[in-house]
PDB file of C-alpha atoms and ligand atoms in Angstrom:
ATOM      1  CA  MET A 118    -207.712-101.050  25.613  1.00 36.00           C
ATOM      2  CA  SER A 119    -208.210-100.562  29.222  1.00 37.00           C
ATOM      3  CA  HIS A 120    -205.952-102.013  31.878  1.00 39.00           C
ATOM      4  CA  ILE A 121    -207.854-103.791  34.942  1.00 44.00           C
ATOM      5  CA  LEU A 122    -204.472-104.175  36.555  1.00 46.00           C
ATOM      6  CA  PRO A 123    -201.639-101.589  36.377  1.00 45.00           C
ATOM      7  CA  SER A 124    -198.896-103.086  34.002  1.00 52.00           C
ATOM      8  CA  ALA A 125    -195.302-102.695  34.313  1.00 56.00           C
ATOM      9  CA  HIS A 126    -195.276-100.179  31.675  1.00 64.00           C
ATOM     10  CA  ASP A 127    -198.200 -97.891  32.570  1.00 68.00           C
ATOM     11  CA  PRO A 128    -197.114 -94.424  32.345  1.00 74.00           C
ATOM     12  CA  SER A 129    -196.435 -92.315  35.518  1.00 73.00           C
ATOM     13  CA  PRO A 130    -199.458 -90.037  36.344  1.00 67.00           C
ATOM     14  CA  ALA A 131    -197.451 -86.961  34.641  1.00 67.00           C
ATOM     15  CA  PHE A 132    -197.413 -88.967  31.387  1.00 72.00           C
ATOM     16  CA  GLN A 133    -201.101 -90.347  31.127  1.00 67.00           C
ATOM     17  CA  ASN A 134    -202.602 -88.100  28.824  1.00 64.00           C
ATOM     18  CA  GLN A 135    -199.460 -87.872  26.589  1.00 76.00           C
ATOM     19  CA  THR A 136    -198.357 -89.840  23.597  1.00 89.00           C
ATOM     20  CA  LEU A 137    -195.321 -91.720  25.116  1.00 95.00           C
ATOM     21  CA  PRO A 138    -192.627 -92.895  22.681  1.00 96.00           C
ATOM     22  CA  ARG A 139    -192.247 -96.827  23.317  1.00 97.00           C
ATOM     23  CA  HIS A 140    -188.536 -96.983  21.998  1.00 98.00           C
ATOM     24  CA  ILE A 141    -186.090 -94.149  22.686  1.00 98.00           C
ATOM     25  CA  ALA A 142    -182.514 -93.880  21.684  1.00 98.00           C
ATOM     26  CA  ILE A 143    -179.971 -91.618  23.019  1.00 98.00           C
ATOM     27  CA  VAL A 144    -176.672 -90.095  21.446  1.00 98.00           C
ATOM     28  CA  MET A 145    -175.001 -89.332  24.790  1.00 98.00           C
ATOM     29  CA  ASP A 146    -172.746 -86.491  23.623  1.00 98.00           C
ATOM     30  CA  GLY A 147    -170.832 -83.782  25.491  1.00 98.00           C
ATOM     31  CA  ASN A 148    -168.900 -85.507  28.080  1.00 98.00           C
ATOM     32  CA  GLY A 149    -165.616 -84.009  26.952  1.00 98.00           C
ATOM     33  CA  ARG A 150    -166.762 -80.383  26.857  1.00 98.00           C
ATOM     34  CA  TRP A 151    -168.444 -80.803  30.014  1.00 98.00           C
ATOM     35  CA  ALA A 152    -165.059 -82.033  31.721  1.00 98.00           C
ATOM     36  CA  ARG A 153    -163.000 -79.393  29.668  1.00 98.00           C
ATOM     37  CA  ALA A 154    -165.184 -76.329  30.938  1.00 98.00           C
ATOM     38  CA  LYS A 155    -164.326 -77.725  34.409  1.00 98.00           C
ATOM     39  CA  GLY A 156    -160.880 -77.801  33.882  1.00 98.00           C
ATOM     40  CA  ARG A 157    -160.603 -81.778  34.066  1.00 98.00           C
ATOM     41  CA  PRO A 158    -159.757 -84.530  32.022  1.00 97.00           C
ATOM     42  CA  ARG A 159    -162.149 -85.866  29.360  1.00 97.00           C
ATOM     43  CA  THR A 160    -162.484 -89.097  31.373  1.00 97.00           C
ATOM     44  CA  PHE A 161    -163.828 -87.326  34.404  1.00 98.00           C
ATOM     45  CA  GLY A 162    -166.667 -86.335  31.911  1.00 98.00           C
ATOM     46  CA  HIS A 163    -167.066 -89.900  30.955  1.00 98.00           C
ATOM     47  CA  GLU A 164    -167.209 -90.877  34.612  1.00 98.00           C
ATOM     48  CA  ARG A 165    -170.151 -88.492  35.334  1.00 98.00           C
ATOM     49  CA  GLY A 166    -171.673 -89.481  31.912  1.00 98.00           C
ATOM     50  CA  VAL A 167    -172.255 -92.930  33.297  1.00 98.00           C
ATOM     51  CA  GLU A 168    -174.046 -91.419  36.302  1.00 98.00           C
ATOM     52  CA  ALA A 169    -176.175 -89.480  33.923  1.00 98.00           C
ATOM     53  CA  LEU A 170    -177.227 -93.127  32.329  1.00 98.00           C
ATOM     54  CA  GLN A 171    -178.284 -94.256  35.712  1.00 97.00           C
ATOM     55  CA  ARG A 172    -180.468 -91.459  36.365  1.00 97.00           C
ATOM     56  CA  THR A 173    -181.761 -91.787  32.853  1.00 98.00           C
ATOM     57  CA  VAL A 174    -182.602 -95.363  33.076  1.00 97.00           C
ATOM     58  CA  GLU A 175    -184.278 -95.068  36.341  1.00 96.00           C
ATOM     59  CA  ALA A 176    -186.361 -92.180  35.049  1.00 97.00           C
ATOM     60  CA  ALA A 177    -187.130 -93.850  31.859  1.00 97.00           C
ATOM     61  CA  GLY A 178    -188.640 -96.932  33.772  1.00 96.00           C
ATOM     62  CA  GLU A 179    -190.698 -94.793  36.072  1.00 96.00           C
ATOM     63  CA  ILE A 180    -192.150 -92.741  33.419  1.00 96.00           C
ATOM     64  CA  GLY A 181    -193.070 -96.086  31.637  1.00 96.00           C
ATOM     65  CA  ILE A 182    -190.700 -96.106  28.530  1.00 97.00           C
ATOM     66  CA  GLU A 183    -190.211 -99.739  27.464  1.00 98.00           C
ATOM     67  CA  TYR A 184    -187.179 -99.642  25.267  1.00 98.00           C
ATOM     68  CA  LEU A 185    -184.125 -97.326  25.892  1.00 98.00           C
ATOM     69  CA  THR A 186    -181.020 -97.618  23.529  1.00 98.00           C
ATOM     70  CA  VAL A 187    -177.948 -95.657  24.236  1.00 98.00           C
ATOM     71  CA  PHE A 188    -174.753 -95.006  22.189  1.00 98.00           C
ATOM     72  CA  SER A 189    -172.036 -95.738  24.329  1.00 97.00           C
ATOM     73  CA  PHE A 190    -168.935 -96.441  22.231  1.00 97.00           C
ATOM     74  CA  SER A 191    -169.000 -96.074  18.496  1.00 97.00           C
ATOM     75  CA  THR A 192    -166.822 -97.948  15.786  1.00 96.00           C
ATOM     76  CA  GLU A 193    -165.083 -94.438  15.204  1.00 96.00           C
ATOM     77  CA  ASN A 194    -164.457 -93.927  18.870  1.00 97.00           C
ATOM     78  CA  TRP A 195    -161.299 -96.217  18.366  1.00 96.00           C
ATOM     79  CA  ARG A 196    -159.518 -93.217  16.854  1.00 97.00           C
ATOM     80  CA  ARG A 197    -159.485 -91.357  20.274  1.00 97.00           C
ATOM     81  CA  PRO A 198    -156.343 -91.548  22.270  1.00 97.00           C
ATOM     82  CA  LEU A 199    -155.408 -95.031  23.709  1.00 97.00           C
ATOM     83  CA  GLY A 200    -155.967 -93.791  27.336  1.00 97.00           C
ATOM     84  CA  GLU A 201    -159.483 -92.555  26.649  1.00 97.00           C
ATOM     85  CA  VAL A 202    -160.509 -95.780  24.810  1.00 97.00           C
ATOM     86  CA  ASN A 203    -159.354 -97.814  27.702  1.00 97.00           C
ATOM     87  CA  ALA A 204    -161.166 -95.411  30.114  1.00 98.00           C
ATOM     88  CA  LEU A 205    -164.370 -95.885  28.177  1.00 98.00           C
ATOM     89  CA  PHE A 206    -163.958 -99.676  28.367  1.00 98.00           C
ATOM     90  CA  ASN A 207    -163.094 -99.429  32.018  1.00 98.00           C
ATOM     91  CA  LEU A 208    -166.590 -97.650  32.612  1.00 97.00           C
ATOM     92  CA  LEU A 209    -168.554-100.502  30.627  1.00 97.00           C
ATOM     93  CA  ARG A 210    -166.863-103.000  32.718  1.00 97.00           C
ATOM     94  CA  ALA A 211    -167.660-101.189  35.919  1.00 97.00           C
ATOM     95  CA  TYR A 212    -171.227-100.368  34.805  1.00 96.00           C
ATOM     96  CA  VAL A 213    -172.155-103.890  34.110  1.00 96.00           C
ATOM     97  CA  LYS A 214    -170.554-105.297  37.148  1.00 94.00           C
ATOM     98  CA  ARG A 215    -172.340-102.676  39.184  1.00 95.00           C
ATOM     99  CA  ASP A 216    -175.564-102.555  37.990  1.00 97.00           C
ATOM    100  CA  LEU A 217    -176.313-105.865  36.295  1.00 97.00           C
ATOM    101  CA  ALA A 218    -177.627-107.286  39.477  1.00 96.00           C
ATOM    102  CA  ARG A 219    -179.911-104.299  40.027  1.00 96.00           C
ATOM    103  CA  LEU A 220    -181.299-104.072  36.662  1.00 97.00           C
ATOM    104  CA  ASN A 221    -181.767-107.861  36.493  1.00 97.00           C
ATOM    105  CA  ALA A 222    -183.759-107.644  39.929  1.00 97.00           C
ATOM    106  CA  LYS A 223    -185.861-104.925  38.476  1.00 96.00           C
ATOM    107  CA  GLY A 224    -186.764-107.117  35.491  1.00 97.00           C
ATOM    108  CA  VAL A 225    -184.695-105.407  32.797  1.00 98.00           C
ATOM    109  CA  ARG A 226    -183.428-107.065  29.918  1.00 98.00           C
ATOM    110  CA  ILE A 227    -179.899-105.817  28.430  1.00 98.00           C
ATOM    111  CA  ARG A 228    -178.921-106.402  25.009  1.00 98.00           C
ATOM    112  CA  ILE A 229    -175.705-105.182  23.555  1.00 98.00           C
ATOM    113  CA  ILE A 230    -175.605-104.283  19.883  1.00 98.00           C
ATOM    114  CA  GLY A 231    -172.426-103.448  17.697  1.00 98.00           C
ATOM    115  CA  SER A 232    -169.752-105.708  16.545  1.00 97.00           C
ATOM    116  CA  ARG A 233    -168.144-108.424  18.705  1.00 94.00           C
ATOM    117  CA  ASP A 234    -164.961-108.325  16.907  1.00 91.00           C
ATOM    118  CA  ASP A 235    -161.913-106.586  18.202  1.00 89.00           C
ATOM    119  CA  LEU A 236    -163.370-106.575  21.773  1.00 94.00           C
ATOM    120  CA  PRO A 237    -161.070-107.339  24.964  1.00 95.00           C
ATOM    121  CA  THR A 238    -162.328-111.053  25.450  1.00 96.00           C
ATOM    122  CA  ASP A 239    -163.225-110.137  29.214  1.00 97.00           C
ATOM    123  CA  ILE A 240    -165.743-107.616  27.703  1.00 97.00           C
ATOM    124  CA  ALA A 241    -167.294-110.271  25.270  1.00 96.00           C
ATOM    125  CA  ALA A 242    -167.706-112.433  28.114  1.00 96.00           C
ATOM    126  CA  LEU A 243    -169.324-109.652  30.213  1.00 97.00           C
ATOM    127  CA  ILE A 244    -171.653-108.635  27.438  1.00 96.00           C
ATOM    128  CA  GLU A 245    -172.591-112.492  27.142  1.00 97.00           C
ATOM    129  CA  LYS A 246    -173.323-112.795  30.654  1.00 97.00           C
ATOM    130  CA  ALA A 247    -175.498-109.740  30.894  1.00 98.00           C
ATOM    131  CA  GLU A 248    -177.558-110.670  28.129  1.00 98.00           C
ATOM    132  CA  THR A 249    -177.913-114.481  29.085  1.00 98.00           C
ATOM    133  CA  GLU A 250    -178.702-113.563  32.847  1.00 98.00           C
ATOM    134  CA  THR A 251    -181.653-111.148  31.766  1.00 98.00           C
ATOM    135  CA  ARG A 252    -182.653-112.921  28.748  1.00 98.00           C
ATOM    136  CA  THR A 253    -186.155-113.669  30.216  1.00 98.00           C
ATOM    137  CA  ASN A 254    -186.632-110.127  31.659  1.00 98.00           C
ATOM    138  CA  THR A 255    -189.672-108.133  30.238  1.00 97.00           C
ATOM    139  CA  ARG A 256    -190.310-105.111  32.505  1.00 96.00           C
ATOM    140  CA  GLY A 257    -187.837-102.995  30.561  1.00 97.00           C
ATOM    141  CA  HIS A 258    -185.186-103.175  27.821  1.00 98.00           C
ATOM    142  CA  LEU A 259    -181.656-101.473  27.982  1.00 98.00           C
ATOM    143  CA  THR A 260    -179.988-101.740  24.953  1.00 98.00           C
ATOM    144  CA  ILE A 261    -176.281-100.476  24.945  1.00 98.00           C
ATOM    145  CA  ALA A 262    -174.635 -99.678  21.462  1.00 98.00           C
ATOM    146  CA  PHE A 263    -170.881-100.748  22.197  1.00 97.00           C
ATOM    147  CA  ASN A 264    -168.353-100.862  19.250  1.00 97.00           C
ATOM    148  CA  TYR A 265    -171.361-100.099  17.208  1.00 98.00           C
ATOM    149  CA  GLY A 266    -171.745 -98.251  13.985  1.00 98.00           C
ATOM    150  CA  GLY A 267    -174.918 -98.059  11.656  1.00 98.00           C
ATOM    151  CA  ARG A 268    -172.941 -98.820   8.379  1.00 98.00           C
ATOM    152  CA  GLU A 269    -171.146-101.747  10.003  1.00 98.00           C
ATOM    153  CA  GLU A 270    -174.356-103.224  11.287  1.00 98.00           C
ATOM    154  CA  ILE A 271    -175.978-103.052   7.874  1.00 98.00           C
ATOM    155  CA  VAL A 272    -172.959-104.636   6.022  1.00 98.00           C
ATOM    156  CA  ARG A 273    -173.071-107.239   8.792  1.00 98.00           C
ATOM    157  CA  ALA A 274    -176.515-107.764   7.963  1.00 98.00           C
ATOM    158  CA  ALA A 275    -176.080-107.907   4.300  1.00 98.00           C
ATOM    159  CA  ARG A 276    -173.226-110.644   4.598  1.00 98.00           C
ATOM    160  CA  LYS A 277    -175.507-112.724   6.932  1.00 98.00           C
ATOM    161  CA  LEU A 278    -178.292-112.469   4.102  1.00 98.00           C
ATOM    162  CA  ALA A 279    -175.637-113.217   1.454  1.00 98.00           C
ATOM    163  CA  ARG A 280    -174.235-116.130   3.442  1.00 98.00           C
ATOM    164  CA  SER A 281    -177.910-117.373   3.685  1.00 98.00           C
ATOM    165  CA  VAL A 282    -178.297-117.219  -0.108  1.00 98.00           C
ATOM    166  CA  GLN A 283    -175.025-119.037  -0.711  1.00 98.00           C
ATOM    167  CA  ASP A 284    -176.057-121.919   1.751  1.00 98.00           C
ATOM    168  CA  LYS A 285    -179.542-121.967  -0.132  1.00 98.00           C
ATOM    169  CA  GLN A 286    -181.641-121.023   2.921  1.00 97.00           C
ATOM    170  CA  ILE A 287    -183.375-118.204   1.249  1.00 97.00           C
ATOM    171  CA  GLU A 288    -184.027-117.140  -2.182  1.00 98.00           C
ATOM    172  CA  VAL A 289    -182.656-113.535  -3.320  1.00 98.00           C
ATOM    173  CA  GLU A 290    -186.264-112.409  -4.138  1.00 97.00           C
ATOM    174  CA  ALA A 291    -187.235-113.259  -0.493  1.00 97.00           C
ATOM    175  CA  ILE A 292    -185.340-110.525   1.047  1.00 98.00           C
ATOM    176  CA  ASP A 293    -187.304-107.431   1.365  1.00 98.00           C
ATOM    177  CA  GLU A 294    -187.267-104.760   4.189  1.00 98.00           C
ATOM    178  CA  ARG A 295    -188.785-107.123   6.913  1.00 97.00           C
ATOM    179  CA  VAL A 296    -186.130-109.796   5.993  1.00 98.00           C
ATOM    180  CA  PHE A 297    -183.574-107.208   6.124  1.00 98.00           C
ATOM    181  CA  ASP A 298    -184.765-105.658   9.463  1.00 98.00           C
ATOM    182  CA  GLN A 299    -184.631-109.260  11.036  1.00 98.00           C
ATOM    183  CA  ALA A 300    -180.809-109.620  10.040  1.00 98.00           C
ATOM    184  CA  LEU A 301    -179.915-106.420  11.989  1.00 98.00           C
ATOM    185  CA  ASP A 302    -178.763-106.453  15.746  1.00 98.00           C
ATOM    186  CA  THR A 303    -181.920-104.928  16.604  1.00 98.00           C
ATOM    187  CA  SER A 304    -184.208-107.470  15.267  1.00 98.00           C
ATOM    188  CA  ASP A 305    -185.938-108.022  18.523  1.00 96.00           C
ATOM    189  CA  LEU A 306    -186.559-104.335  19.508  1.00 98.00           C
ATOM    190  CA  PRO A 307    -189.667-102.418  18.484  1.00 97.00           C
ATOM    191  CA  GLU A 308    -189.644 -99.712  15.850  1.00 97.00           C
ATOM    192  CA  LEU A 309    -187.753 -96.506  17.146  1.00 98.00           C
ATOM    193  CA  ASP A 310    -190.055 -93.535  18.050  1.00 97.00           C
ATOM    194  CA  LEU A 311    -187.645 -90.917  19.286  1.00 98.00           C
ATOM    195  CA  LEU A 312    -183.967 -90.091  19.109  1.00 98.00           C
ATOM    196  CA  ILE A 313    -182.594 -87.712  21.648  1.00 98.00           C
ATOM    197  CA  ARG A 314    -179.080 -86.139  20.985  1.00 98.00           C
ATOM    198  CA  THR A 315    -177.360 -84.109  23.841  1.00 98.00           C
ATOM    199  CA  GLY A 316    -174.517 -81.756  23.275  1.00 98.00           C
ATOM    200  CA  GLY A 317    -176.175 -79.670  20.782  1.00 98.00           C
ATOM    201  CA  GLU A 318    -175.031 -80.918  17.642  1.00 98.00           C
ATOM    202  CA  TYR A 319    -177.176 -81.954  14.559  1.00 98.00           C
ATOM    203  CA  ARG A 320    -175.809 -85.101  13.589  1.00 96.00           C
ATOM    204  CA  VAL A 321    -176.601 -88.796  13.543  1.00 97.00           C
ATOM    205  CA  SER A 322    -173.107 -89.908  13.737  1.00 97.00           C
ATOM    206  CA  ASN A 323    -173.660 -93.120  12.290  1.00 98.00           C
ATOM    207  CA  PHE A 324    -176.086 -94.379  14.962  1.00 98.00           C
ATOM    208  CA  LEU A 325    -178.987 -96.636  14.085  1.00 98.00           C
ATOM    209  CA  LEU A 326    -179.251 -95.600  10.463  1.00 98.00           C
ATOM    210  CA  TRP A 327    -181.747 -98.182   9.280  1.00 98.00           C
ATOM    211  CA  GLN A 328    -183.752 -97.784  12.563  1.00 98.00           C
ATOM    212  CA  LEU A 329    -183.925 -93.894  12.322  1.00 98.00           C
ATOM    213  CA  ALA A 330    -186.140 -93.855   9.113  1.00 97.00           C
ATOM    214  CA  TYR A 331    -189.206 -92.795  10.896  1.00 94.00           C
ATOM    215  CA  ALA A 332    -187.948 -91.618  14.257  1.00 96.00           C
ATOM    216  CA  GLU A 333    -188.408 -88.132  15.472  1.00 96.00           C
ATOM    217  CA  ILE A 334    -185.229 -86.510  16.370  1.00 97.00           C
ATOM    218  CA  THR A 335    -184.868 -83.891  19.337  1.00 97.00           C
ATOM    219  CA  VAL A 336    -181.294 -82.198  19.966  1.00 98.00           C
ATOM    220  CA  MET A 337    -180.786 -80.861  23.327  1.00 98.00           C
ATOM    221  CA  ASP A 338    -177.832 -78.322  24.034  1.00 98.00           C
ATOM    222  CA  VAL A 339    -177.563 -79.855  27.622  1.00 98.00           C
ATOM    223  CA  LEU A 340    -173.871 -81.624  27.965  1.00 98.00           C
ATOM    224  CA  TRP A 341    -174.733 -85.389  28.684  1.00 98.00           C
ATOM    225  CA  PRO A 342    -173.351 -85.518  32.296  1.00 98.00           C
ATOM    226  CA  ASP A 343    -175.992 -82.843  33.181  1.00 98.00           C
ATOM    227  CA  PHE A 344    -178.782 -84.771  31.860  1.00 98.00           C
ATOM    228  CA  ASP A 345    -181.635 -85.523  34.251  1.00 98.00           C
ATOM    229  CA  ARG A 346    -185.090 -86.549  34.682  1.00 98.00           C
ATOM    230  CA  ALA A 347    -186.350 -83.010  33.609  1.00 98.00           C
ATOM    231  CA  HIS A 348    -184.660 -83.043  30.474  1.00 98.00           C
ATOM    232  CA  LEU A 349    -185.977 -86.480  29.449  1.00 98.00           C
ATOM    233  CA  GLU A 350    -189.264 -85.186  30.228  1.00 97.00           C
ATOM    234  CA  GLN A 351    -188.784 -81.963  28.209  1.00 97.00           C
ATOM    235  CA  ALA A 352    -187.924 -84.404  25.414  1.00 97.00           C
ATOM    236  CA  LEU A 353    -190.996 -86.401  26.027  1.00 96.00           C
ATOM    237  CA  SER A 354    -193.454 -83.393  26.010  1.00 94.00           C
ATOM    238  CA  ASN A 355    -191.796 -82.360  22.788  1.00 93.00           C
ATOM    239  CA  PHE A 356    -192.434 -85.722  21.111  1.00 95.00           C
ATOM    240  CA  ALA A 357    -196.065 -85.696  22.258  1.00 92.00           C
ATOM    241  CA  LEU A 358    -196.617 -82.459  20.389  1.00 90.00           C
ATOM    242  CA  ARG A 359    -195.463 -83.950  16.988  1.00 85.00           C
ATOM    243  CA  GLU A 360    -197.524 -85.148  14.620  1.00 75.00           C
ATOM    244  CA  ARG A 361    -196.278 -88.459  12.928  1.00 73.00           C
ATOM    245  CA  ARG A 362    -197.524 -89.448   9.615  1.00 77.00           C
ATOM    246  CA  PHE A 363    -195.072 -92.062   8.267  1.00 80.00           C
ATOM    247  CA  GLY A 364    -195.123 -90.604   4.979  1.00 83.00           C
ATOM    248  CA  ALA A 365    -198.852 -90.252   4.537  1.00 85.00           C
ATOM    249  CA  VAL A 366    -201.171 -87.395   4.450  1.00 83.00           C
ATOM    250  CA  GLN A 367    -203.107 -86.085   7.578  1.00 73.00           C
ATOM    251  CA  GLU A 368    -206.229 -87.881   7.785  1.00 66.00           C
TER     252      GLU A 368
HETATM  253  C1  IPE B 700    -169.637 -88.689  24.393  1.00 88.82           C
HETATM  254  O1  IPE B 700    -169.052 -87.426  24.694  1.00 88.82           O
HETATM  255  C2  IPE B 700    -169.270 -89.775  24.825  1.00 88.82           C
HETATM  256  C3  IPE B 700    -168.728 -90.788  23.712  1.00 88.82           C
HETATM  257  C4  IPE B 700    -168.825 -90.577  22.543  1.00 88.82           C
HETATM  258  C5  IPE B 700    -168.097 -92.102  24.339  1.00 88.82           C
HETATM  259  P1  IPE B 700    -167.873 -86.989  24.008  1.00 88.82           P
HETATM  260  O2  IPE B 700    -166.431 -87.488  24.377  1.00 88.82           O
HETATM  261  O3  IPE B 700    -167.908 -87.061  22.689  1.00 88.82           O
HETATM  262  O4  IPE B 700    -167.676 -85.229  24.337  1.00 88.82           O
HETATM  263  P2  IPE B 700    -167.502 -84.068  23.631  1.00 88.82           P
HETATM  264  O5  IPE B 700    -168.311 -84.355  22.269  1.00 88.82           O
HETATM  265  O6  IPE B 700    -166.199 -84.175  23.263  1.00 88.82           O
HETATM  266  O7  IPE B 700    -167.831 -83.004  24.222  1.00 88.82           O
HETATM  267 MG1   MG B 701    -168.787 -85.959  21.238  1.00 88.82          MG
END
């Protein structure tokens, strides 16, 4: 397919000859270790982590990545000290308030995935606002996983389908992978191509369990607050070299 006019998603020149992932997810890990290494409180690491997120959203857009999904607060993060949980909530508040207008002006659509239960009401309202205001945008897609857990998402989807069966809206036999996929929070996102985890740990940590089925995974030693465009480009170069067969054999 050749483009006559450059589209919003034409890859930047450096990546024109590479296979670019369409949908990237990131486990932004290492904020606490980064702060501790500097003798600062963990929350300082989270603050700098937001700056790394801003850099990454910017770079991903410039490079031509259409979909970026980031793990911001997990259902397990409630176990952290209350002060840290509050700091993480405040950072989401600040981030949305600060960047919503700018992202909207750039044509970025924002989605928040995860459970809406147990969230402070002002955060629930802010999430609604961000999603509603950017609903018609198509130049890029930023999805923030907040109060998100992969198992919780799957259980919620199962409940939703069970309710549809109970209400006689669908037959049990009609539930297949496609129908299940459509009951998940990510129903309108494309297949996940690449997961990047910073902070050097080889774990999925309950992120996008269903969606990771065929994704490539790259673990990087860099701590999240230090992540920059060069790290993203390194992960993309790495991805371009992988051969994805989706369970089939090489042709
Ligand atoms: C990731 O950094 C941010 C969140 C999970 C919210 P961590 O806070 O997990 O940092 P480390 O792993 O302790 O270094
Ligand atoms: Mg961690």
